[in-house]
PDB file of C-alpha atoms (C1' of nucleotides) in Angstrom:
ATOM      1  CA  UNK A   1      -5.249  -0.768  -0.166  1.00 67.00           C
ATOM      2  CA  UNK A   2      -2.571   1.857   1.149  1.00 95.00           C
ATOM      3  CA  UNK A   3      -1.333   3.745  -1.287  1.00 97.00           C
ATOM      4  CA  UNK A   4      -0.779   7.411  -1.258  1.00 98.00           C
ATOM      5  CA  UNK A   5      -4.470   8.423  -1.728  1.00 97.00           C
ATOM      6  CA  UNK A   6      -5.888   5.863   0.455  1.00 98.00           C
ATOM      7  CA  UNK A   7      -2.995   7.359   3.292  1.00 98.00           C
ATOM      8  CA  UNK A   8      -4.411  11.222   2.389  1.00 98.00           C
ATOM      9  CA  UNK A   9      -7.389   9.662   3.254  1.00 98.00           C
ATOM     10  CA  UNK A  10      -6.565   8.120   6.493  1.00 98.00           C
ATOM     11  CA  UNK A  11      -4.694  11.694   7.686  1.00 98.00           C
ATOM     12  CA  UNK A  12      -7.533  13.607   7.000  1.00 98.00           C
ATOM     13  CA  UNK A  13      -9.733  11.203   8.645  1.00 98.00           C
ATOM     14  CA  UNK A  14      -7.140  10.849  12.010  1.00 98.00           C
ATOM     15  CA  UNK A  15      -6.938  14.598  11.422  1.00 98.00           C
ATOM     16  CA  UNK A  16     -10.890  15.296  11.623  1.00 98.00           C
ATOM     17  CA  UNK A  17     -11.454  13.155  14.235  1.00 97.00           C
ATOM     18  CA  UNK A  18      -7.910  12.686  16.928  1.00 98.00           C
ATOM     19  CA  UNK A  19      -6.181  15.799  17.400  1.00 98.00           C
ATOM     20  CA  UNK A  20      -5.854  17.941  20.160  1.00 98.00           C
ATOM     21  CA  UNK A  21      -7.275  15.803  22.703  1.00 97.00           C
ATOM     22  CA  UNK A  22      -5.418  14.399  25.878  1.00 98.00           C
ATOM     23  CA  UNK A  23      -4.228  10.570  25.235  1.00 98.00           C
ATOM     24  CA  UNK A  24      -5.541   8.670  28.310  1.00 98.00           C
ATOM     25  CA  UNK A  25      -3.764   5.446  27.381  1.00 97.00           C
ATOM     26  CA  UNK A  26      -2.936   3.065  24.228  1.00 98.00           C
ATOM     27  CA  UNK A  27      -3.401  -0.900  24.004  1.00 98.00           C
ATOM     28  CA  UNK A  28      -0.987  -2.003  21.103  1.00 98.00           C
ATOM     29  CA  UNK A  29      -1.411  -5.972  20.893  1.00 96.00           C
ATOM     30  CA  UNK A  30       0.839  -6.524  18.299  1.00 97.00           C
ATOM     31  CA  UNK A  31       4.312  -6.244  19.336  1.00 96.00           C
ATOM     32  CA  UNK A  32       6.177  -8.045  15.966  1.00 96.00           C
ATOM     33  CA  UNK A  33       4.621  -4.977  14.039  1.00 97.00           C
ATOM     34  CA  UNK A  34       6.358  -2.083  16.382  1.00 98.00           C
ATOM     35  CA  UNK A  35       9.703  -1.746  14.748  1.00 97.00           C
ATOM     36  CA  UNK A  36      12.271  -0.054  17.246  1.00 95.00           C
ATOM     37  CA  UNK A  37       9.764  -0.032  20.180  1.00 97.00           C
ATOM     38  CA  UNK A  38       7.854  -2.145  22.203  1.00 97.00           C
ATOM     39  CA  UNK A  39       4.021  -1.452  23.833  1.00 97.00           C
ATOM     40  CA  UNK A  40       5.451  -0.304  27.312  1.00 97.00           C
ATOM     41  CA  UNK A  41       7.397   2.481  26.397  1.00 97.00           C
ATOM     42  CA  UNK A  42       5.261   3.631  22.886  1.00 98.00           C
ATOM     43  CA  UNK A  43       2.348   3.430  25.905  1.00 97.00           C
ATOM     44  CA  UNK A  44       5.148   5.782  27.946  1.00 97.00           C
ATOM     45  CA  UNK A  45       5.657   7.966  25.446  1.00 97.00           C
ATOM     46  CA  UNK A  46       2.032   8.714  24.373  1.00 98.00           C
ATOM     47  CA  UNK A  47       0.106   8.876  27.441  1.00 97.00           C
ATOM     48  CA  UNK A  48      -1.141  12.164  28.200  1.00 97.00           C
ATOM     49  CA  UNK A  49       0.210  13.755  25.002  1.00 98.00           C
ATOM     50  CA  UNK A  50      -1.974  15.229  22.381  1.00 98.00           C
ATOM     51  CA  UNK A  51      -2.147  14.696  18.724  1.00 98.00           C
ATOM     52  CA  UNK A  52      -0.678  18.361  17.548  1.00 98.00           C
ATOM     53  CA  UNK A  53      -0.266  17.793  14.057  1.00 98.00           C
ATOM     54  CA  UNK A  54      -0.279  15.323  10.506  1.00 98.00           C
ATOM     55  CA  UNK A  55       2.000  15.111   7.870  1.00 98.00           C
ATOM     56  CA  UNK A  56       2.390  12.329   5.206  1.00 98.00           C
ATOM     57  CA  UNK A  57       5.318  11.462   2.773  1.00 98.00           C
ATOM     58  CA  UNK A  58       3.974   8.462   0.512  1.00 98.00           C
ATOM     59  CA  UNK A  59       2.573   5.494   2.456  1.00 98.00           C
ATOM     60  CA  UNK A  60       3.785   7.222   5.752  1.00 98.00           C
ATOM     61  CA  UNK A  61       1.469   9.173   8.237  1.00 98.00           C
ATOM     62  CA  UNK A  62       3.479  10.788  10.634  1.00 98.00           C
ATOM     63  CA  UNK A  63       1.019  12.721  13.920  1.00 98.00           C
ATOM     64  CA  UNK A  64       3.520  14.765  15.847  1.00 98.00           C
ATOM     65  CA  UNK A  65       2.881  14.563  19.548  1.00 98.00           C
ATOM     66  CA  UNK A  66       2.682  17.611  21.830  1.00 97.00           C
ATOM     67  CA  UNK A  67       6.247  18.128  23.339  1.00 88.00           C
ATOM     68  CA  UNK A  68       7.638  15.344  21.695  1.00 80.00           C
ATOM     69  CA  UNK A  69       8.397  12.535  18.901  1.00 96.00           C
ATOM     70  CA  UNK A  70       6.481  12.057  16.281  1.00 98.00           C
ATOM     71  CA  UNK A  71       3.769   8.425  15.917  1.00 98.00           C
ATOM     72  CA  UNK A  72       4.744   7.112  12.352  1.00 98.00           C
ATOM     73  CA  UNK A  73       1.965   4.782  11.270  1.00 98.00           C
ATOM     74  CA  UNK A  74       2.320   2.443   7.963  1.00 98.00           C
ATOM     75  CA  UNK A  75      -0.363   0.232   6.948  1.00 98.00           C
ATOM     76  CA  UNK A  76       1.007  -2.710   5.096  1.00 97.00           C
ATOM     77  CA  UNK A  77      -1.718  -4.344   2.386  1.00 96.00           C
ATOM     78  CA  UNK A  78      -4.143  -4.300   4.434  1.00 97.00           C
ATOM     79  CA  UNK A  79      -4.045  -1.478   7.712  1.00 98.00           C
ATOM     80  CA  UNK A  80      -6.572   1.052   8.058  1.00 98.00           C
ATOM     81  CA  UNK A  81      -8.318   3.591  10.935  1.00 98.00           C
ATOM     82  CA  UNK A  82     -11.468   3.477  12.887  1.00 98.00           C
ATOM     83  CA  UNK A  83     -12.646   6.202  15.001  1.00 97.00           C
ATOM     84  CA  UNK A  84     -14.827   5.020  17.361  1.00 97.00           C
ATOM     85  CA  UNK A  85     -16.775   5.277  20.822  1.00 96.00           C
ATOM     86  CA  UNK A  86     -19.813   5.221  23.449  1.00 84.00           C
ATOM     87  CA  UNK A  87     -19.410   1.413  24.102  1.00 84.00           C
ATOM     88  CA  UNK A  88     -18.974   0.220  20.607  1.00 87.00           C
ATOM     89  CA  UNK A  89     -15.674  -1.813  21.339  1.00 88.00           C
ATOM     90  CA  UNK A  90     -12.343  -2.155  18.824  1.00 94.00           C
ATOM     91  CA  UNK A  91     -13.146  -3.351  14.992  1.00 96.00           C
ATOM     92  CA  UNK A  92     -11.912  -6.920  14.966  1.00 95.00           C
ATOM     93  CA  UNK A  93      -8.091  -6.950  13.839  1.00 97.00           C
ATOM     94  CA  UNK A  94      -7.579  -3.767  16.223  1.00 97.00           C
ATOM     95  CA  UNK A  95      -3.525  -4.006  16.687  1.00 98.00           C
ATOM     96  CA  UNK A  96      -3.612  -0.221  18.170  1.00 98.00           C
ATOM     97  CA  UNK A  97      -6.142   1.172  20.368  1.00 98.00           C
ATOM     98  CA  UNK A  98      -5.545   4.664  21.809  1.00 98.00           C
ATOM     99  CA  UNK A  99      -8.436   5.953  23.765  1.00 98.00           C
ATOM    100  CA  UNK A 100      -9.658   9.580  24.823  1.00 98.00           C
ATOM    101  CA  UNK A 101     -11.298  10.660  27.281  1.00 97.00           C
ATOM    102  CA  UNK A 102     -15.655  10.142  27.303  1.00 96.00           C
ATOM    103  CA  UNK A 103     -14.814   6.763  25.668  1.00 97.00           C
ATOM    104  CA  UNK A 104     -13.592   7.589  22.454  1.00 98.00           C
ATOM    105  CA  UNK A 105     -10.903   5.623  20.675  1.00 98.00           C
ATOM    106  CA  UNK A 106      -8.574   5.747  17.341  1.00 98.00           C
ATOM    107  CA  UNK A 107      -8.074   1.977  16.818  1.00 98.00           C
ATOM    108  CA  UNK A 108      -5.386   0.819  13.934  1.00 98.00           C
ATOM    109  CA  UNK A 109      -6.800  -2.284  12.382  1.00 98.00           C
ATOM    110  CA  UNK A 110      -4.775  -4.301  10.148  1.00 97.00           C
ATOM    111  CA  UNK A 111      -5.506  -8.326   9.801  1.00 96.00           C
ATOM    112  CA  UNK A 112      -2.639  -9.010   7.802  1.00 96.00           C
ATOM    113  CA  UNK A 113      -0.292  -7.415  10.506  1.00 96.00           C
ATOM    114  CA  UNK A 114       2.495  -6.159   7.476  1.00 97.00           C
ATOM    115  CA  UNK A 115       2.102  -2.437   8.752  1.00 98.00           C
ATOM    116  CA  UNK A 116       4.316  -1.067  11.145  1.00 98.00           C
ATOM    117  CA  UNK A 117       4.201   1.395  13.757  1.00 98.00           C
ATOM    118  CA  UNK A 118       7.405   3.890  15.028  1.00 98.00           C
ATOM    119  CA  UNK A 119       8.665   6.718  16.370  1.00 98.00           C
ATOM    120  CA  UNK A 120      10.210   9.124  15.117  1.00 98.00           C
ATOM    121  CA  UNK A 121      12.258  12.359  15.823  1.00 97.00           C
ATOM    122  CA  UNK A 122      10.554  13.908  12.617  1.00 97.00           C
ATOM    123  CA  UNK A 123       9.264  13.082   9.735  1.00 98.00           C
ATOM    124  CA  UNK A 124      12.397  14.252   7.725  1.00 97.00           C
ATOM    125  CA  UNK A 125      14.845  12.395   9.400  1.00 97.00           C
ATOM    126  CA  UNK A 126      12.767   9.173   8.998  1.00 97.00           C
ATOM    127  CA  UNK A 127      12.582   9.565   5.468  1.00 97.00           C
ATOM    128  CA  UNK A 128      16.087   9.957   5.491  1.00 96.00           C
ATOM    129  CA  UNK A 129      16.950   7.050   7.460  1.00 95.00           C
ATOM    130  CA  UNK A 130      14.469   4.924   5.267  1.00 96.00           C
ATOM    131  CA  UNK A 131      15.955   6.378   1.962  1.00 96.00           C
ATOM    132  CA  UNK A 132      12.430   7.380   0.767  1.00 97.00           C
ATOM    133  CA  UNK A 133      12.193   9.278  -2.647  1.00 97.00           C
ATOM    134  CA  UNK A 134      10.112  12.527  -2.476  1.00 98.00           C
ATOM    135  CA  UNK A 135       6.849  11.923  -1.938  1.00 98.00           C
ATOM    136  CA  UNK A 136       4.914  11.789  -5.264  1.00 98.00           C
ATOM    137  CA  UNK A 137       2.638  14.786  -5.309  1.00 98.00           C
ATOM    138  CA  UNK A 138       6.068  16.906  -4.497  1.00 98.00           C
ATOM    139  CA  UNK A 139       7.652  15.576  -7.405  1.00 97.00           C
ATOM    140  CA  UNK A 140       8.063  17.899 -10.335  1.00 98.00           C
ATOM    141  CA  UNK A 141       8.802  17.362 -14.038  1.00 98.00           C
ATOM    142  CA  UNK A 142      12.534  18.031 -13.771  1.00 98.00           C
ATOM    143  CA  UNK A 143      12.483  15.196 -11.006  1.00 98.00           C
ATOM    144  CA  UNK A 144      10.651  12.638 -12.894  1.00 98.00           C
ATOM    145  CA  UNK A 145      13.053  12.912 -16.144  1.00 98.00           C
ATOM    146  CA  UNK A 146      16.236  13.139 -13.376  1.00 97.00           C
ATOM    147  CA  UNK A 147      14.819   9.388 -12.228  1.00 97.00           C
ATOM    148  CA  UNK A 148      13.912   8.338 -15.563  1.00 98.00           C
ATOM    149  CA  UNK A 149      16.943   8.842 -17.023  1.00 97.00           C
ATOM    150  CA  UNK A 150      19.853   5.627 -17.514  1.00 96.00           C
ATOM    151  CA  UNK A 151      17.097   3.185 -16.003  1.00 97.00           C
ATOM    152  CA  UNK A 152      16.814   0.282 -17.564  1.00 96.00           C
ATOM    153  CA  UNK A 153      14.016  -1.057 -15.825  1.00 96.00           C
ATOM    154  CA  UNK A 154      10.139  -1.554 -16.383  1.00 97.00           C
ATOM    155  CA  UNK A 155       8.812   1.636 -15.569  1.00 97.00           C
ATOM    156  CA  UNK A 156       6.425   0.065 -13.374  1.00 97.00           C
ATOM    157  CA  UNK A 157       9.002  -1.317 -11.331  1.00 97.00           C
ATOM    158  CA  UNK A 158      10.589   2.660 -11.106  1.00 97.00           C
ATOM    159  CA  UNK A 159       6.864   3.967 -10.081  1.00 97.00           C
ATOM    160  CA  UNK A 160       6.230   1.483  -7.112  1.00 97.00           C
ATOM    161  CA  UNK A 161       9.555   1.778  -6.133  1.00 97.00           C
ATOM    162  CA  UNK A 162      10.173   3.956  -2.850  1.00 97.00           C
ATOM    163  CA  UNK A 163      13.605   4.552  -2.949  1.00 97.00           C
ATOM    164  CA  UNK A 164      12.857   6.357  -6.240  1.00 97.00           C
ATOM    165  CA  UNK A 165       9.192   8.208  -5.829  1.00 98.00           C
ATOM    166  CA  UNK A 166       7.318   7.388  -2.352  1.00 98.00           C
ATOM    167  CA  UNK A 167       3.715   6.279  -2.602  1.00 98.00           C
ATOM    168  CA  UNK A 168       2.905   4.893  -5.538  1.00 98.00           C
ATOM    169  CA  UNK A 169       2.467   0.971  -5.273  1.00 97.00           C
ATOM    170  CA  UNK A 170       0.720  -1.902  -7.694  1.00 97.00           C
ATOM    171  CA  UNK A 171      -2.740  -0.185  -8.352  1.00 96.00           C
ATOM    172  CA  UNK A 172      -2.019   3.063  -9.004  1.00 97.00           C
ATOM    173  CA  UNK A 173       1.093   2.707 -10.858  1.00 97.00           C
ATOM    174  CA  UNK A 174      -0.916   0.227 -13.349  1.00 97.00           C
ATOM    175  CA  UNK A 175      -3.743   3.385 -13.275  1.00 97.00           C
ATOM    176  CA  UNK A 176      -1.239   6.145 -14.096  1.00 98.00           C
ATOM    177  CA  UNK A 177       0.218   3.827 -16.830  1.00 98.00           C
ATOM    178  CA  UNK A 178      -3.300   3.385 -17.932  1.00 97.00           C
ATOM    179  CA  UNK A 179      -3.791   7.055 -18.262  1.00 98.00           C
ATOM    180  CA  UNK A 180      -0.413   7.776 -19.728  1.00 98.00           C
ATOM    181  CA  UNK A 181      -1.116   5.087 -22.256  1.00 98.00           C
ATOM    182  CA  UNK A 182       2.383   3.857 -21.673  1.00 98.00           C
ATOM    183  CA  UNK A 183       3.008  -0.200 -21.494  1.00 97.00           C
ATOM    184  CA  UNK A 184       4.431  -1.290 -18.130  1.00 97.00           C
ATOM    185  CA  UNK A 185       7.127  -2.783 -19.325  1.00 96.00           C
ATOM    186  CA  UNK A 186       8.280  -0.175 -21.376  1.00 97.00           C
ATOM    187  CA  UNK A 187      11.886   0.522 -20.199  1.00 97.00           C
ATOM    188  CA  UNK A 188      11.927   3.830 -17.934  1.00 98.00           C
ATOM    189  CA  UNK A 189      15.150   5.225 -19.548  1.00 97.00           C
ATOM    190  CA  UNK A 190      13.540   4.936 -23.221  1.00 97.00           C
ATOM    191  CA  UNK A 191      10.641   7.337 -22.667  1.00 98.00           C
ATOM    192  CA  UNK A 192      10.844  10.333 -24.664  1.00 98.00           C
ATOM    193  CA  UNK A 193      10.125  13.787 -23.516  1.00 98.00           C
ATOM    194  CA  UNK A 194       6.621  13.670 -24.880  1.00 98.00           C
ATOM    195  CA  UNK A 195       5.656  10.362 -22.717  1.00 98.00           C
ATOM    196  CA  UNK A 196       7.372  11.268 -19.570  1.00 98.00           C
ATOM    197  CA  UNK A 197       5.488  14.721 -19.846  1.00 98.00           C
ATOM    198  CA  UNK A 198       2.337  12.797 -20.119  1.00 98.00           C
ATOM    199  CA  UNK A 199       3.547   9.949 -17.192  1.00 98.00           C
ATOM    200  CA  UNK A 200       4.144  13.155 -14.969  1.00 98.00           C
ATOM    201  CA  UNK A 201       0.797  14.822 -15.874  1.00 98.00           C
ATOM    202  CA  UNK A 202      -1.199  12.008 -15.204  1.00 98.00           C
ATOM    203  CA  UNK A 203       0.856  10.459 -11.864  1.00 98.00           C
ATOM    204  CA  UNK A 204      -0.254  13.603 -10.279  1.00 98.00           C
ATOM    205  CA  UNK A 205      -3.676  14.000 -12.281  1.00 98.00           C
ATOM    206  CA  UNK A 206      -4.480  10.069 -11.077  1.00 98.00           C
ATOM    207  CA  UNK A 207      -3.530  10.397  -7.403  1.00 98.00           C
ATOM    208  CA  UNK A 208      -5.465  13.718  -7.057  1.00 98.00           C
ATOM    209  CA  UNK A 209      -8.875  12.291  -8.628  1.00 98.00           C
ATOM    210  CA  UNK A 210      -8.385   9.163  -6.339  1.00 97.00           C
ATOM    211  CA  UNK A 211      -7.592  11.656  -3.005  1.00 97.00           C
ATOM    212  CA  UNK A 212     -10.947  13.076  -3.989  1.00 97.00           C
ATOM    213  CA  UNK A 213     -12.948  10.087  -4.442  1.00 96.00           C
ATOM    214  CA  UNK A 214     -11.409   9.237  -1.179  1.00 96.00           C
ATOM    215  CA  UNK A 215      -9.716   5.863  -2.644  1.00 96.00           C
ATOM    216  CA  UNK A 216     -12.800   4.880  -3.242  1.00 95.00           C
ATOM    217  CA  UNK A 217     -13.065   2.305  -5.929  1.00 93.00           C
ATOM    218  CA  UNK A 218     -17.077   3.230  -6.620  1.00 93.00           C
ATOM    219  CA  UNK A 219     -16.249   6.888  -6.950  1.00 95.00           C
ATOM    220  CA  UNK A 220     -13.010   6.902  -9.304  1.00 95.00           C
ATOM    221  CA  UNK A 221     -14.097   8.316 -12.861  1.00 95.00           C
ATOM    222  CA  UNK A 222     -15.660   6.327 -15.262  1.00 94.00           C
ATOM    223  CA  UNK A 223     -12.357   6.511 -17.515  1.00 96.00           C
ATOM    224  CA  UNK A 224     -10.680   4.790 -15.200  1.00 96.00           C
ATOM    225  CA  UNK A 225      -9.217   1.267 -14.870  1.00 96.00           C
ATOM    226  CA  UNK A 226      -9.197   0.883 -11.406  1.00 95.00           C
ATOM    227  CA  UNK A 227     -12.489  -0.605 -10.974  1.00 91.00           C
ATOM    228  CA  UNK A 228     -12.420  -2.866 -13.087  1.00 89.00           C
ATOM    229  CA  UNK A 229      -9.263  -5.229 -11.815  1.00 87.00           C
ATOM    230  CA  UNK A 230     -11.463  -8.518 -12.376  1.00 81.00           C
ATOM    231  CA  UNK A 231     -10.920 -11.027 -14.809  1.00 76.00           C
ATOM    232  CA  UNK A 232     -12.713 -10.414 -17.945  1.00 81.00           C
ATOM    233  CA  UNK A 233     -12.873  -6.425 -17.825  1.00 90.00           C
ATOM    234  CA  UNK A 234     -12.857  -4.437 -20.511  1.00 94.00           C
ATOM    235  CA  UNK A 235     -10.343  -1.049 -21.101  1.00 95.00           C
ATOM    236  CA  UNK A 236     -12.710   2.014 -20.484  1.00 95.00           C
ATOM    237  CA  UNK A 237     -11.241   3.508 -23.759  1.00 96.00           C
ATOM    238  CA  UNK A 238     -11.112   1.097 -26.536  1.00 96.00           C
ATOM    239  CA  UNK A 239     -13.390  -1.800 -24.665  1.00 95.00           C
ATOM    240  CA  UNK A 240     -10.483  -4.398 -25.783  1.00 95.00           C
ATOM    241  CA  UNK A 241      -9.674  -7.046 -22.907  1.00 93.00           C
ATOM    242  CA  UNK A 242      -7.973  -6.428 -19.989  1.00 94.00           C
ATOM    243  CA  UNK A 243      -4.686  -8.083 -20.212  1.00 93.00           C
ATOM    244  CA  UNK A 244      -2.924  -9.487 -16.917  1.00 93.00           C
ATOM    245  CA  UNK A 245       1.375 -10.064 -16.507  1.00 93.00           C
ATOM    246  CA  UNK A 246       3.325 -10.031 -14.019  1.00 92.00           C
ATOM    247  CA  UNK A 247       5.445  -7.323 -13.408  1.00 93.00           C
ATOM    248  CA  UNK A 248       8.123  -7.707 -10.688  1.00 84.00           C
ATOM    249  CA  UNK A 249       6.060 -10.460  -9.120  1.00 86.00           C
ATOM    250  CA  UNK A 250       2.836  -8.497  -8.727  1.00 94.00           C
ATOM    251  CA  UNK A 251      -0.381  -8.903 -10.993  1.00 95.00           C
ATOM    252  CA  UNK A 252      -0.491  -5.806 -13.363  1.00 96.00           C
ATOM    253  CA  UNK A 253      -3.022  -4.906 -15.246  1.00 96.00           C
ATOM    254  CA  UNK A 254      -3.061  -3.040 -18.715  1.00 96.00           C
ATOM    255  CA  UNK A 255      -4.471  -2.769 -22.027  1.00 96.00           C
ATOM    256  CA  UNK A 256      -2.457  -4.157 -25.178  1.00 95.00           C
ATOM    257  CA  UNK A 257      -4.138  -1.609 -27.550  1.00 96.00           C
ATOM    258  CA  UNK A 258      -3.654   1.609 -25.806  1.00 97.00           C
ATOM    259  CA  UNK A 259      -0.675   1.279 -23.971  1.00 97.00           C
ATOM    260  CA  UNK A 260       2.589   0.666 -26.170  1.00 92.00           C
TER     261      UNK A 260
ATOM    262  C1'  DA B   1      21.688  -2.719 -12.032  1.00 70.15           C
ATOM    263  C1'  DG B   2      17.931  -5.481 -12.380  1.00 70.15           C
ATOM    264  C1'  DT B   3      15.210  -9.542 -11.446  1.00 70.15           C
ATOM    265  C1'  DA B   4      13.378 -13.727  -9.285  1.00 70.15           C
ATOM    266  C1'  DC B   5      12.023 -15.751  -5.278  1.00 70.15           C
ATOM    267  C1'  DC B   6      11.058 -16.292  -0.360  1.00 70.15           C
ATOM    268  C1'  DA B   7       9.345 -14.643   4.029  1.00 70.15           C
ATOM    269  C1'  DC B   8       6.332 -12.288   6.867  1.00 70.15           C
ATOM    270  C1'  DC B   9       0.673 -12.870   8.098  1.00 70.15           C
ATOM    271  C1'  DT B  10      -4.345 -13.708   7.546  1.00 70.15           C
ATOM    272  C1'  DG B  11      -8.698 -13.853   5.167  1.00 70.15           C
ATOM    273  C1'  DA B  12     -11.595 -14.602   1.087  1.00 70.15           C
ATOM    274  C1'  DC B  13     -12.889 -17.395  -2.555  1.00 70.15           C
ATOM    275  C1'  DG B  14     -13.344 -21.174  -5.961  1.00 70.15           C
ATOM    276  C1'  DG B  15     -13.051 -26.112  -6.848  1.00 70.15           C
ATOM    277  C1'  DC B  16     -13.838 -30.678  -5.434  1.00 70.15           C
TER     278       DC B  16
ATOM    279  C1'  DT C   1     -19.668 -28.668   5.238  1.00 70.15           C
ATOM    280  C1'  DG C   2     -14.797 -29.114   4.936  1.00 70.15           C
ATOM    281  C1'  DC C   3     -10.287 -29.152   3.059  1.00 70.15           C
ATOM    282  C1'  DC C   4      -6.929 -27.217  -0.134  1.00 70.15           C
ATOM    283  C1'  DG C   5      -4.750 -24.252  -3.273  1.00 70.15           C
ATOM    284  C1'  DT C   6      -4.442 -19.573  -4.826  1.00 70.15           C
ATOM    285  C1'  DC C   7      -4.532 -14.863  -4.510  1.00 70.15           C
ATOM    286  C1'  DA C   8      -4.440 -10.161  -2.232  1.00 70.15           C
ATOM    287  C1'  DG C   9      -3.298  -2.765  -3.147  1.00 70.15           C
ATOM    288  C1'  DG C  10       3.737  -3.922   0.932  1.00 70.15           C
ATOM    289  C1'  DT C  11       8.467  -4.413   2.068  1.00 70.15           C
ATOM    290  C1'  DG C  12      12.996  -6.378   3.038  1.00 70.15           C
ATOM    291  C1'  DG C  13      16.375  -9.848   2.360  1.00 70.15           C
ATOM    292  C1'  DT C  14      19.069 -13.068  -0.515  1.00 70.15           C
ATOM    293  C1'  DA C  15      20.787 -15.127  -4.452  1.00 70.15           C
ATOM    294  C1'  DC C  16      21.795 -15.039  -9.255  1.00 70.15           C
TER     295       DC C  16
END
DNA sequence: AGTACCACCTGACGGC
DNA sequence: TGCCGTCAGGTGGTAC
């Protein structure tokens, strides 16, 4: 589920729960998914550093390490964090395990194994290196219209793509369309002023609700789509079907009627 | 420039 | 119960 929201989520929870206590020592059991490292020398490298900071751009949580580089976690389709301890042992999936002192342990779990862990000298440079758009909530008007502009593209394809606008992948692009009652296919250079005004007010209205309902399908407003990606649903605004395309390979979801 | 398709992985689910 | 196909919220590469 990592998007940008579901990331917020996982920073404020690493946040609340990992920083500022001494790393005793790491167990990372799945090498393929450490890109530019390897388990010795990230285990080098972290032991007896703290967690100082957290800082995301996009899907990207960066924790800056006292006196040093900075642990770039990504979570693929399916990664997430568990904070846990007093002999309750790794979730199952654990590819990451750091532990604290008193038996207490960050582990990051992801089945699928797409996510990817790195260093980094700072969070700038990597989104440099990576050619990462600005992250989405950073984005202003002026910014959306600049990437907008001469694309002939589906507009979904522009939203979930990072290069472009960082953090913004299959669901929540087909929510923010949903909202800005724009079709998904529409081409991104045709919008007119009024549309891309209401794409930017609602990319930025859609990611905050879903920050606060901590990405949490059962807590996203009624009005939205989001919960109901199921075959069969019914649009929350005009209760006409559900429609399903593809849209640069990936299942999208929209409403015929409202979105044009 | 834009799109289509494959690969990387693993689990869940529906049909038979 | 078991096997098989299909699908899943990401990304990077290649080929048209």
């Amino acid at each position: 589920m990592p998007e940008l929201p579901d990331v917020e989520v996982y920073k404020r929870y690493l946040a609340a729960h990992a920083l500022h206590r001494q790393i005793a020592r790491i167990k990372a059991s799945s090498p393929r998914q450490l890109a530019g490292t390897s388990a010795r020398s990230l285990g080098r490298v972290l032991a007896r550093k703290r967690f100082e900071s957290t800082h995301r751009h996009g899907k990207h949580l960066f924790v800056r390490l006292s006196g040093g580089p900075w642990l770039m976690l990504h979570f693929g389709m399916t990664g997430s964090l568990s904070y846990y301890r007093n002999g309750r042992g790794p979730p199952r999936f654990t590819r990451l395990r750091i532990d604290f002192p008193r038996d207490a342990h960050l582990a990051y779990v992801d089945p699928r194994r797409f996510g990817r862990i790195a260093l980094a000298d700072s969070p700038s440079g990597f989104v440099e290196a990576h050619r990462l758009g600005p992250d989405a909530l950073a984005l202003d008007v002026a910014g959306l219209r600049e990437r907008v502009a001469g694309k002939r593209g589906a507009i979904k394809a522009l939203l979930m793509d990072q290069r472009a606008i960082a953090g913004i992948g299959n669901i929540y692009a087909d929510e923010i369309l949903f909202q800005a009652r724009i079709h998904p296919l529409r081409s991104a250079g045709r919008l007119d002023q009024r549309q891309i005004g209401r794409l930017f007010r609602n990319l930025r209205r859609v990611l905050r609700k879903a920050i606060s309902a901590r990405a949490d399908a059962a807590r996203m407003p009624r009005s939205f789509l989001l919960p109901r990606r199921a075959r069969s649903a019914r649009c929350p605004r005009c209760n006409a079907r559900i429609r399903t395309i593809a849209v640069g390979g990936r299942t999208t979801y929209y409403c015929a009627k409202c979105q044009r």
